[in-house]
Amino acid sequence: MARAPAELTIDPPYDAQLNGILAFSNFAAAEKTILQIEKLRQGYRVAGDKKGVEYCRRLALQGRRRAELIGRNKRVGLRKRLQKIEIAAWFQVWLETPDLFEEWLQLRKASAGFRNLQDSDSVGPEPGTMS
């Protein structure tokens, strides 16, 4: 059985901006989180702050790992697992090409595959599961 990823420890002063922003309970929260991380990364990059840029990368990596872990958990409903797998892919795209993420996400959200996942987000809980 896979272990939960180790909690990322963020040192001051970075902790004030980065602690608590990792949220991906649904697609809107995941998008907000990744865009916040990207905004902070850009600010750190412009300031030449390599440590800040690295913390952003590590936070996104932790988000991806957590989403993957939930996506593999058979005790979680199928719909939620599929959504977490999708969100893990979002984090991966950001990790590989952060400067292109927003444009990629707009294209992804317009795709039929994503619309099917999003539609499943608006219906009630799966039969036999608790929400």
C-alpha positions as a LaTeX table, in Angstrom:
\begin{tabular}{lrrr}
\hline
Residue & $x$ (\AA) & $y$ (\AA) & $z$ (\AA) \\
\hline
Met1 & 0.00 & 0.00 & 0.00 \\
Ala2 & 1.32 & 3.45 & $-0.95$ \\
Arg3 & 2.29 & 5.84 & 1.81 \\
Ala4 & 1.09 & 9.41 & 1.95 \\
Pro5 & 3.70 & 11.89 & 0.73 \\
Ala6 & 5.75 & 13.52 & 3.47 \\
Glu7 & 4.49 & 16.93 & 4.48 \\
Leu8 & 6.44 & 19.77 & 2.89 \\
Thr9 & 8.04 & 22.06 & 5.46 \\
Ile10 & 8.27 & 25.62 & 4.20 \\
Asp11 & 10.65 & 27.97 & 5.99 \\
Pro12 & 9.96 & 31.63 & 6.74 \\
Pro13 & 9.34 & 33.97 & 5.03 \\
Tyr14 & 7.94 & 31.69 & 2.31 \\
Asp15 & 5.56 & 29.95 & 4.70 \\
Ala16 & 3.40 & 33.09 & 4.99 \\
Gln17 & 2.58 & 32.96 & 1.27 \\
Leu18 & 2.66 & 29.22 & 0.56 \\
Asn19 & 1.27 & 27.41 & 3.61 \\
Gly20 & $-2.39$ & 26.58 & 3.25 \\
Ile21 & $-2.83$ & 27.31 & $-0.46$ \\
Leu22 & $-2.70$ & 23.67 & $-1.59$ \\
Ala23 & $-6.36$ & 22.80 & $-2.20$ \\
Phe24 & $-7.89$ & 20.58 & $-4.86$ \\
Ser25 & $-11.22$ & 19.31 & $-3.54$ \\
Asn26 & $-12.73$ & 20.10 & $-6.95$ \\
Phe27 & $-11.63$ & 21.45 & $-10.31$ \\
Ala28 & $-12.22$ & 25.11 & $-9.37$ \\
Ala29 & $-10.11$ & 24.78 & $-6.21$ \\
Ala30 & $-7.34$ & 23.01 & $-8.12$ \\
Glu31 & $-7.28$ & 25.70 & $-10.80$ \\
Lys32 & $-7.17$ & 28.46 & $-8.18$ \\
Thr33 & $-4.34$ & 26.70 & $-6.34$ \\
Ile34 & $-2.18$ & 26.18 & $-9.41$ \\
Leu35 & $-2.73$ & 29.74 & $-10.62$ \\
Gln36 & $-1.76$ & 31.06 & $-7.15$ \\
Ile37 & 1.39 & 28.94 & $-7.19$ \\
Glu38 & 2.21 & 30.23 & $-10.67$ \\
Lys39 & 1.70 & 33.86 & $-9.66$ \\
Leu40 & 4.03 & 33.39 & $-6.70$ \\
Arg41 & 6.56 & 31.52 & $-8.86$ \\
Gln42 & 6.63 & 34.37 & $-11.34$ \\
Gly43 & 7.18 & 36.88 & $-8.56$ \\
Tyr44 & 10.03 & 34.84 & $-7.11$ \\
Arg45 & 11.54 & 34.35 & $-10.55$ \\
Val46 & 11.48 & 38.09 & $-11.34$ \\
Ala47 & 13.11 & 38.76 & $-7.96$ \\
Gly48 & 15.79 & 36.16 & $-8.70$ \\
Asp49 & 14.66 & 34.13 & $-5.68$ \\
Lys50 & 15.60 & 30.57 & $-6.58$ \\
Lys51 & 14.52 & 29.21 & $-3.19$ \\
Gly52 & 11.02 & 30.67 & $-3.62$ \\
Val53 & 10.76 & 29.20 & $-7.13$ \\
Glu54 & 11.83 & 25.81 & $-5.76$ \\
Tyr55 & 9.24 & 25.94 & $-2.97$ \\
Cys56 & 6.54 & 26.57 & $-5.60$ \\
Arg57 & 7.73 & 23.57 & $-7.58$ \\
Arg58 & 7.85 & 21.36 & $-4.50$ \\
Leu59 & 4.36 & 22.45 & $-3.42$ \\
Ala60 & 2.95 & 21.57 & $-6.85$ \\
Leu61 & 4.79 & 18.25 & $-6.73$ \\
Gln62 & 3.18 & 17.51 & $-3.37$ \\
Gly63 & $-0.22$ & 18.39 & $-4.83$ \\
Arg64 & 0.35 & 16.04 & $-7.74$ \\
Arg65 & 1.43 & 13.21 & $-5.45$ \\
Arg66 & $-1.56$ & 13.65 & $-3.13$ \\
Ala67 & $-3.99$ & 13.75 & $-6.06$ \\
Glu68 & $-2.39$ & 10.60 & $-7.51$ \\
Leu69 & $-2.67$ & 8.85 & $-4.15$ \\
Ile70 & $-6.39$ & 9.63 & $-3.93$ \\
Gly71 & $-6.79$ & 8.62 & $-7.58$ \\
Arg72 & $-5.42$ & 5.15 & $-6.77$ \\
Asn73 & $-7.41$ & 4.65 & $-3.57$ \\
Lys74 & $-10.05$ & 1.99 & $-4.23$ \\
Arg75 & $-12.00$ & 3.13 & $-1.16$ \\
Val76 & $-12.71$ & 6.43 & $-2.90$ \\
Gly77 & $-15.61$ & 6.50 & $-5.37$ \\
Leu78 & $-14.77$ & 6.08 & $-9.04$ \\
Arg79 & $-15.96$ & 9.57 & $-10.01$ \\
Lys80 & $-13.77$ & 11.23 & $-7.38$ \\
Arg81 & $-10.77$ & 9.05 & $-8.32$ \\
Leu82 & $-11.11$ & 10.08 & $-11.98$ \\
Gln83 & $-11.28$ & 13.73 & $-10.96$ \\
Lys84 & $-8.15$ & 13.41 & $-8.83$ \\
Ile85 & $-6.29$ & 11.70 & $-11.69$ \\
Glu86 & $-7.26$ & 14.65 & $-13.89$ \\
Ile87 & $-6.08$ & 17.13 & $-11.26$ \\
Ala88 & $-2.79$ & 15.23 & $-10.89$ \\
Ala89 & $-2.33$ & 15.68 & $-14.64$ \\
Trp90 & $-2.90$ & 19.42 & $-14.24$ \\
Phe91 & $-0.16$ & 19.63 & $-11.64$ \\
Gln92 & 2.14 & 17.61 & $-13.93$ \\
Val93 & 1.54 & 19.94 & $-16.87$ \\
Trp94 & 2.31 & 22.92 & $-14.64$ \\
Leu95 & 5.47 & 21.24 & $-13.35$ \\
Glu96 & 6.67 & 20.62 & $-16.91$ \\
Thr97 & 5.54 & 23.87 & $-18.57$ \\
Pro98 & 4.39 & 26.45 & $-16.03$ \\
Asp99 & 4.47 & 29.31 & $-18.54$ \\
Leu100 & 1.99 & 27.49 & $-20.79$ \\
Phe101 & $-0.31$ & 26.09 & $-18.12$ \\
Glu102 & $-3.11$ & 28.67 & $-18.33$ \\
Glu103 & $-3.43$ & 28.33 & $-22.09$ \\
Trp104 & $-3.26$ & 24.53 & $-21.86$ \\
Leu105 & $-5.92$ & 24.48 & $-19.14$ \\
Gln106 & $-8.32$ & 26.55 & $-21.23$ \\
Leu107 & $-7.93$ & 24.06 & $-24.09$ \\
Arg108 & $-8.31$ & 21.11 & $-21.73$ \\
Lys109 & $-11.46$ & 22.54 & $-20.16$ \\
Ala110 & $-12.97$ & 22.93 & $-23.64$ \\
Ser111 & $-12.38$ & 19.25 & $-24.48$ \\
Ala112 & $-15.14$ & 16.65 & $-24.45$ \\
Gly113 & $-13.19$ & 14.44 & $-22.06$ \\
Phe114 & $-12.99$ & 17.18 & $-19.47$ \\
Arg115 & $-16.62$ & 18.20 & $-19.92$ \\
Asn116 & $-17.61$ & 14.61 & $-19.12$ \\
Leu117 & $-15.57$ & 14.73 & $-15.90$ \\
Gln118 & $-16.96$ & 18.13 & $-15.03$ \\
Asp119 & $-20.53$ & 16.96 & $-15.60$ \\
Ser120 & $-19.94$ & 14.14 & $-13.15$ \\
Asp121 & $-18.86$ & 16.78 & $-10.61$ \\
Ser122 & $-22.29$ & 18.41 & $-10.68$ \\
Val123 & $-24.40$ & 15.30 & $-10.04$ \\
Gly124 & $-25.02$ & 13.70 & $-6.67$ \\
Pro125 & $-22.82$ & 11.08 & $-5.01$ \\
Glu126 & $-22.24$ & 7.74 & $-6.65$ \\
Pro127 & $-24.69$ & 5.03 & $-5.68$ \\
Gly128 & $-23.41$ & 3.21 & $-2.62$ \\
Thr129 & $-20.97$ & 5.95 & $-1.59$ \\
Met130 & $-21.07$ & 8.77 & 0.87 \\
Ser131 & $-20.21$ & 12.28 & $-0.34$ \\
\hline
\end{tabular}
